[in-house]
């Protein structure tokens, strides 16, 4: 019957088409050797994510749309560190810090409490942690090696060129404009601090630009500051960052185990969207400190002028920073992959020695080995390329007094926007 035959033919055609499609699909897959590999990689990524992301007690949101998991204090990533398996840390830990003793009355109300949307932040006993996504891990692979800008006398044993002795060398792609403590091997610093003006330099994919406080001894380095870093954050917002390097281990924020978060309010990658300075207009600055616990040698991160105790790097993860730091540095850093023009730094303009116009680090202090705060008024400045970025460290007229400032920044190789 004609109808049945038509039906049969239609069936036949559908089957043929399906087979044809299957054939193309299969041969397509067969031709893509790397497709299969990336499937494996994907499984690997999923496995990593499972290890990295700890269960959330609650999920909270900031006013700026960032979402954080509230992770139980004892389950945080830091405790994956082999040297932190056995610890007696607890959520109410308080450091012994001279900076805080002197200001014991300072308010403990965190200015960051205002960053949470109306359901509030994380409950006590938990810490806010950004959930890591597959996208984060993929971007992380494109992250450049950390900047090992340092004194080659201390670090670069493979280099026997005595001409370079004591000189500063920036690693490839990095440019800095900084002020630092005089290079003396007998320096014994128990901490350092600064208030840094917050800007949002224009940064493209693969580049980053920021401001930081950096303390160092030997191969151990601690940093805190702000940065615009699409590779790290997946956006071009100005965000807080911390970075630590303990021997060969290094990472930002808590992407690898090391930093123990204590404060339930203060996310380590918070956005400074509400605090961006306008060059020549209103200037905002963020205050940050890294101080050594006088009792046990842990290195604490303190934020804001009320010394919010965000958390600490335990002494035992270090080999050199088990004791005091020998170098402290304040200022700007910018990075582009090789061949890509350098991004702007600081306020994106060369400093003109006016705090309303320049990227700056002010209120720069160090702590001596007894924990006494010393106002810094003498530093050594360094810039890798004065035609891109400049730096001055000197007293300027600010709020009706002369105050010591590190003023840094510049357009890089980017035209002014
Ligand atoms: C510190 O706090 C105590 C108790 O609240 C109060 O009596 C004292 O006046 C405060 N001191 C200063 C300097 O504010
Ligand atoms: C050390 O210096 C010598 C003489 O200048 C040179 O021949 C040699 O290649 C250098 N070694 C390294 C590791 O740089
Ligand atoms: C810095 O700039 C501001 C704003 O233009 C101006 O009011 C101030 O006088 C300047 N300060 C100095 C020391 O020139």
Short mmCIF file of C-alpha atoms in Angstrom, two decimals, residues 9-360:
data_model
loop_
_atom_site.label_atom_id
_atom_site.label_comp_id
_atom_site.label_asym_id
_atom_site.label_seq_id
_atom_site.Cartn_x
_atom_site.Cartn_y
_atom_site.Cartn_z
CA UNK A 9 10.59 5.10 3.38
CA UNK A 10 10.31 7.86 5.90
CA UNK A 11 11.52 5.56 8.63
CA UNK A 12 14.32 4.48 6.44
CA UNK A 13 15.30 8.05 5.74
CA UNK A 14 15.23 8.99 9.41
CA UNK A 15 17.38 6.01 10.29
CA UNK A 16 19.82 6.90 7.53
CA UNK A 17 19.99 10.50 8.62
CA UNK A 18 20.53 9.50 12.21
CA UNK A 19 23.31 7.14 11.20
CA UNK A 20 24.85 9.84 9.06
CA UNK A 21 24.76 12.28 11.94
CA UNK A 22 26.24 9.73 14.29
CA UNK A 23 28.95 9.08 11.78
CA UNK A 24 29.85 12.77 11.57
CA UNK A 25 29.72 13.15 15.32
CA UNK A 26 31.97 10.17 15.87
CA UNK A 27 34.46 11.11 13.21
CA UNK A 28 34.46 14.68 14.50
CA UNK A 29 35.30 13.46 17.96
CA UNK A 30 37.87 11.06 16.59
CA UNK A 31 39.62 13.86 14.79
CA UNK A 32 39.89 15.92 17.97
CA UNK A 33 42.71 14.35 19.92
CA UNK A 34 42.80 17.19 22.43
CA UNK A 35 39.04 17.00 22.97
CA UNK A 36 39.55 13.69 24.70
CA UNK A 37 42.42 15.03 26.74
CA UNK A 38 40.36 17.97 27.88
CA UNK A 39 37.65 15.54 28.97
CA UNK A 40 40.24 14.00 31.23
CA UNK A 41 41.30 17.42 32.34
CA UNK A 42 37.73 18.24 33.08
CA UNK A 43 37.44 15.23 35.35
CA UNK A 44 40.66 16.36 36.99
CA UNK A 45 39.28 19.87 37.46
CA UNK A 46 36.11 18.52 39.02
CA UNK A 47 38.23 16.50 41.41
CA UNK A 48 40.26 19.56 42.34
CA UNK A 49 37.13 21.62 42.91
CA UNK A 50 35.76 19.01 45.25
CA UNK A 51 38.91 19.22 47.35
CA UNK A 52 39.14 23.01 47.23
CA UNK A 53 35.54 23.94 47.94
CA UNK A 54 34.54 23.19 51.50
CA UNK A 55 30.92 22.70 52.47
CA UNK A 56 29.05 25.97 53.11
CA UNK A 57 27.12 26.52 56.32
CA UNK A 58 25.43 29.46 54.63
CA UNK A 59 25.84 31.44 51.45
CA UNK A 60 26.03 35.22 51.68
CA UNK A 61 26.10 38.05 49.20
CA UNK A 62 27.74 41.48 49.25
CA UNK A 63 26.05 44.65 48.12
CA UNK A 64 28.26 44.45 45.03
CA UNK A 65 26.99 41.05 43.97
CA UNK A 66 29.87 38.86 45.17
CA UNK A 67 28.82 35.54 46.66
CA UNK A 68 30.70 33.87 49.50
CA UNK A 69 30.39 30.54 51.23
CA UNK A 70 30.48 30.67 55.01
CA UNK A 71 32.82 27.79 55.79
CA UNK A 72 33.24 26.34 59.25
CA UNK A 73 36.45 27.74 60.78
CA UNK A 74 37.89 24.25 61.28
CA UNK A 75 37.11 23.18 57.70
CA UNK A 76 38.81 26.09 55.96
CA UNK A 77 41.39 25.40 53.26
CA UNK A 78 44.36 26.45 55.43
CA UNK A 79 44.05 23.23 57.38
CA UNK A 80 44.75 21.16 54.26
CA UNK A 81 48.34 22.33 54.70
CA UNK A 82 50.45 19.35 55.81
CA UNK A 83 52.06 21.47 58.53
CA UNK A 84 48.69 22.65 59.85
CA UNK A 85 47.00 19.29 60.35
CA UNK A 86 47.61 19.47 64.08
CA UNK A 87 46.84 22.90 65.40
CA UNK A 88 45.16 24.55 68.32
CA UNK A 89 43.75 27.52 66.43
CA UNK A 90 40.18 28.58 67.18
CA UNK A 91 37.72 31.21 65.96
CA UNK A 92 38.16 33.60 68.90
CA UNK A 93 41.96 33.73 68.66
CA UNK A 94 43.51 37.08 69.48
CA UNK A 95 47.06 38.01 68.64
CA UNK A 96 49.47 39.75 71.01
CA UNK A 97 50.31 42.88 69.06
CA UNK A 98 51.72 46.10 70.38
CA UNK A 99 49.74 48.03 67.79
CA UNK A 100 46.50 46.74 69.22
CA UNK A 101 47.38 47.02 72.91
CA UNK A 102 47.95 50.70 72.51
CA UNK A 103 44.61 51.13 70.84
CA UNK A 104 42.64 48.62 72.87
CA UNK A 105 39.72 50.99 72.87
CA UNK A 106 39.50 51.23 69.14
CA UNK A 107 36.21 50.09 67.82
CA UNK A 108 35.95 46.48 66.82
CA UNK A 109 33.06 47.21 64.54
CA UNK A 110 34.29 46.33 61.13
CA UNK A 111 33.83 48.84 58.36
CA UNK A 112 33.39 45.81 56.15
CA UNK A 113 30.12 45.01 57.88
CA UNK A 114 28.62 47.47 55.47
CA UNK A 115 29.59 45.42 52.45
CA UNK A 116 27.06 42.68 53.10
CA UNK A 117 23.60 42.79 51.64
CA UNK A 118 20.69 42.85 54.02
CA UNK A 119 20.79 39.17 55.04
CA UNK A 120 24.11 39.98 56.73
CA UNK A 121 27.47 38.27 56.62
CA UNK A 122 28.76 34.96 57.89
CA UNK A 123 27.83 33.68 61.35
CA UNK A 124 30.45 33.49 64.10
CA UNK A 125 32.63 30.40 63.83
CA UNK A 126 32.63 30.50 60.04
CA UNK A 127 34.71 32.46 57.54
CA UNK A 128 33.69 33.94 54.17
CA UNK A 129 35.35 32.09 51.29
CA UNK A 130 34.88 32.70 47.59
CA UNK A 131 33.76 29.50 45.93
CA UNK A 132 36.21 28.37 43.26
CA UNK A 133 34.73 27.57 39.87
CA UNK A 134 36.07 25.64 36.94
CA UNK A 135 36.58 28.95 35.22
CA UNK A 136 38.80 30.13 38.11
CA UNK A 137 41.01 27.08 37.76
CA UNK A 138 41.34 27.49 34.01
CA UNK A 139 42.25 31.18 34.39
CA UNK A 140 44.69 30.31 37.15
CA UNK A 141 46.79 28.36 34.68
CA UNK A 142 47.39 31.57 32.77
CA UNK A 143 48.60 33.34 35.89
CA UNK A 144 52.19 34.53 35.51
CA UNK A 145 54.91 33.29 37.84
CA UNK A 146 55.00 35.42 40.96
CA UNK A 147 57.12 38.48 40.77
CA UNK A 148 60.41 37.55 42.35
CA UNK A 149 61.74 41.02 42.38
CA UNK A 150 64.37 40.98 45.01
CA UNK A 151 67.89 41.67 46.00
CA UNK A 152 69.97 39.21 44.05
CA UNK A 153 72.52 39.16 46.84
CA UNK A 154 70.01 37.34 48.96
CA UNK A 155 68.20 35.30 46.45
CA UNK A 156 69.86 34.64 43.17
CA UNK A 157 72.56 32.13 44.02
CA UNK A 158 72.78 30.92 40.42
CA UNK A 159 73.95 34.34 39.26
CA UNK A 160 77.61 35.04 39.86
CA UNK A 161 77.68 38.48 38.29
CA UNK A 162 79.02 40.64 41.08
CA UNK A 163 77.99 43.77 39.19
CA UNK A 164 74.36 43.06 40.08
CA UNK A 165 75.09 42.88 43.77
CA UNK A 166 72.44 44.61 45.84
CA UNK A 167 70.62 45.78 42.77
CA UNK A 168 66.95 45.32 42.17
CA UNK A 169 65.86 43.05 39.36
CA UNK A 170 62.27 42.70 38.24
CA UNK A 171 61.23 39.45 36.73
CA UNK A 172 59.94 39.37 33.20
CA UNK A 173 56.75 41.26 32.50
CA UNK A 174 56.69 43.03 35.87
CA UNK A 175 57.38 46.70 36.45
CA UNK A 176 57.47 48.26 39.87
CA UNK A 177 57.60 51.78 41.29
CA UNK A 178 58.28 51.41 44.99
CA UNK A 179 59.98 52.68 48.12
CA UNK A 180 61.71 50.24 50.44
CA UNK A 181 63.63 50.07 53.63
CA UNK A 182 67.39 50.42 53.28
CA UNK A 183 68.91 47.04 52.55
CA UNK A 184 70.61 46.00 55.77
CA UNK A 185 71.02 42.36 56.67
CA UNK A 186 70.60 43.21 60.35
CA UNK A 187 67.14 44.67 59.89
CA UNK A 188 64.64 43.00 62.21
CA UNK A 189 61.12 44.09 61.41
CA UNK A 190 58.14 42.72 63.31
CA UNK A 191 55.61 44.29 60.99
CA UNK A 192 54.68 47.09 58.64
CA UNK A 193 51.67 49.09 57.57
CA UNK A 194 50.29 51.63 55.15
CA UNK A 195 47.23 53.49 53.98
CA UNK A 196 47.06 53.23 50.22
CA UNK A 197 44.87 55.28 47.92
CA UNK A 198 42.51 53.07 45.95
CA UNK A 199 42.21 53.52 42.19
CA UNK A 200 40.92 51.49 39.29
CA UNK A 201 43.58 51.60 36.56
CA UNK A 202 42.41 50.39 33.18
CA UNK A 203 43.64 46.84 32.76
CA UNK A 204 43.04 44.37 29.96
CA UNK A 205 43.13 40.59 29.77
CA UNK A 206 46.41 39.12 30.93
CA UNK A 207 47.56 42.35 32.59
CA UNK A 208 47.34 43.43 36.20
CA UNK A 209 48.04 46.58 38.16
CA UNK A 210 47.98 47.28 41.86
CA UNK A 211 49.46 48.65 45.04
CA UNK A 212 50.92 46.64 47.85
CA UNK A 213 52.80 46.38 51.08
CA UNK A 214 55.38 43.64 50.96
CA UNK A 215 57.55 42.20 53.69
CA UNK A 216 60.28 39.71 53.11
CA UNK A 217 63.02 37.63 54.50
CA UNK A 218 64.98 35.37 52.19
CA UNK A 219 62.61 33.28 50.12
CA UNK A 220 59.55 34.05 52.26
CA UNK A 221 57.37 36.96 51.20
CA UNK A 222 54.05 38.33 52.46
CA UNK A 223 51.98 40.88 50.60
CA UNK A 224 48.74 42.76 51.05
CA UNK A 225 47.24 45.40 48.79
CA UNK A 226 44.70 46.05 46.11
CA UNK A 227 44.86 45.03 42.48
CA UNK A 228 42.94 44.96 39.23
CA UNK A 229 43.60 41.51 37.89
CA UNK A 230 41.23 39.85 35.42
CA UNK A 231 43.29 36.65 35.39
CA UNK A 232 43.00 36.27 39.14
CA UNK A 233 39.48 37.60 39.62
CA UNK A 234 37.70 37.27 36.30
CA UNK A 235 36.70 40.95 36.36
CA UNK A 236 38.31 44.39 36.28
CA UNK A 237 37.19 45.54 39.71
CA UNK A 238 39.68 46.82 42.24
CA UNK A 239 39.94 44.14 44.89
CA UNK A 240 41.83 43.43 48.06
CA UNK A 241 44.45 40.70 47.76
CA UNK A 242 46.96 38.89 49.89
CA UNK A 243 49.81 36.79 48.58
CA UNK A 244 52.28 34.60 50.37
CA UNK A 245 55.37 32.81 49.31
CA UNK A 246 56.89 30.28 51.65
CA UNK A 247 59.86 28.77 49.93
CA UNK A 248 58.49 27.28 46.73
CA UNK A 249 54.83 27.48 47.74
CA UNK A 250 52.99 30.61 46.74
CA UNK A 251 49.49 31.79 45.95
CA UNK A 252 46.95 34.57 46.19
CA UNK A 253 44.32 34.76 48.90
CA UNK A 254 43.45 31.24 49.96
CA UNK A 255 43.86 29.54 46.58
CA UNK A 256 46.40 27.34 48.33
CA UNK A 257 46.49 26.42 52.01
CA UNK A 258 48.46 28.72 54.29
CA UNK A 259 46.43 31.69 55.50
CA UNK A 260 44.09 31.02 58.43
CA UNK A 261 41.02 33.23 58.26
CA UNK A 262 39.62 34.22 61.63
CA UNK A 263 37.32 37.14 60.99
CA UNK A 264 33.85 36.14 59.87
CA UNK A 265 33.24 39.53 58.24
CA UNK A 266 36.18 40.31 56.03
CA UNK A 267 36.51 38.57 52.64
CA UNK A 268 40.07 38.53 51.35
CA UNK A 269 39.15 39.55 47.83
CA UNK A 270 36.60 42.20 48.73
CA UNK A 271 35.72 44.70 46.04
CA UNK A 272 36.60 48.35 46.63
CA UNK A 273 33.87 49.53 44.28
CA UNK A 274 32.50 51.90 46.93
CA UNK A 275 35.94 53.38 47.66
CA UNK A 276 37.44 54.36 44.32
CA UNK A 277 39.41 57.59 44.28
CA UNK A 278 38.80 60.24 41.64
CA UNK A 279 42.05 61.82 40.52
CA UNK A 280 41.90 65.48 41.54
CA UNK A 281 38.69 64.79 43.47
CA UNK A 282 37.79 62.68 46.46
CA UNK A 283 40.51 60.27 47.54
CA UNK A 284 39.83 57.04 49.39
CA UNK A 285 42.48 55.01 51.06
CA UNK A 286 42.55 51.56 52.60
CA UNK A 287 44.66 50.82 55.66
CA UNK A 288 46.44 47.50 56.07
CA UNK A 289 49.11 45.96 58.25
CA UNK A 290 51.09 42.75 58.52
CA UNK A 291 52.30 42.29 62.10
CA UNK A 292 54.13 39.52 63.87
CA UNK A 293 52.46 38.05 66.94
CA UNK A 294 54.79 38.82 69.82
CA UNK A 295 53.74 35.62 71.59
CA UNK A 296 54.21 33.00 68.88
CA UNK A 297 55.56 34.50 65.65
CA UNK A 298 52.42 34.11 63.55
CA UNK A 299 52.05 36.90 60.98
CA UNK A 300 48.69 38.69 61.30
CA UNK A 301 46.82 40.60 58.65
CA UNK A 302 45.06 43.66 60.05
CA UNK A 303 42.71 45.82 58.00
CA UNK A 304 41.35 49.34 58.52
CA UNK A 305 42.39 51.91 61.09
CA UNK A 306 40.56 49.89 63.74
CA UNK A 307 42.95 46.97 63.19
CA UNK A 308 40.39 44.36 62.20
CA UNK A 309 42.12 41.06 62.74
CA UNK A 310 41.39 39.23 59.53
CA UNK A 311 43.60 36.19 60.05
CA UNK A 312 47.21 35.04 60.03
CA UNK A 313 49.93 33.05 58.36
CA UNK A 314 51.14 30.55 60.96
CA UNK A 315 54.83 30.76 61.74
CA UNK A 316 55.35 27.08 61.06
CA UNK A 317 54.70 27.30 57.30
CA UNK A 318 57.81 29.46 56.84
CA UNK A 319 61.51 28.78 56.81
CA UNK A 320 62.83 32.36 56.75
CA UNK A 321 59.91 34.34 58.18
CA UNK A 322 59.98 32.20 61.30
CA UNK A 323 61.76 35.25 62.67
CA UNK A 324 61.77 38.93 61.73
CA UNK A 325 61.55 40.42 58.25
CA UNK A 326 64.55 42.15 56.74
CA UNK A 327 62.90 44.08 53.91
CA UNK A 328 59.70 46.09 53.62
CA UNK A 329 58.40 47.67 50.46
CA UNK A 330 55.50 50.00 49.57
CA UNK A 331 54.25 51.01 46.14
CA UNK A 332 52.93 49.93 42.78
CA UNK A 333 53.34 46.95 40.52
CA UNK A 334 52.09 46.38 36.99
CA UNK A 335 52.32 43.38 34.72
CA UNK A 336 51.80 42.56 31.05
CA UNK A 337 52.59 39.33 29.29
CA UNK A 338 55.66 39.64 27.05
CA UNK A 339 54.93 41.74 23.97
CA UNK A 340 51.82 43.40 25.40
CA UNK A 341 52.03 47.13 26.32
CA UNK A 342 52.18 47.88 30.05
CA UNK A 343 48.97 49.00 31.77
CA UNK A 344 48.60 52.19 33.80
CA UNK A 345 49.58 52.14 37.49
CA UNK A 346 48.22 54.03 40.51
CA UNK A 347 46.12 57.01 39.41
CA UNK A 348 47.31 56.25 35.84
CA UNK A 349 49.33 59.48 35.78
CA UNK A 350 52.86 60.34 36.83
CA UNK A 351 52.91 61.65 40.39
CA UNK A 352 52.83 65.44 40.76
CA UNK A 353 53.41 65.29 44.54
CA UNK A 354 49.83 66.05 45.47
CA UNK A 355 47.91 63.35 47.34
CA UNK A 356 44.70 64.34 45.55
CA UNK A 357 46.24 63.41 42.22
CA UNK A 358 48.72 60.63 42.86
CA UNK A 359 48.59 56.98 43.70
CA UNK A 360 50.13 56.90 47.16
#
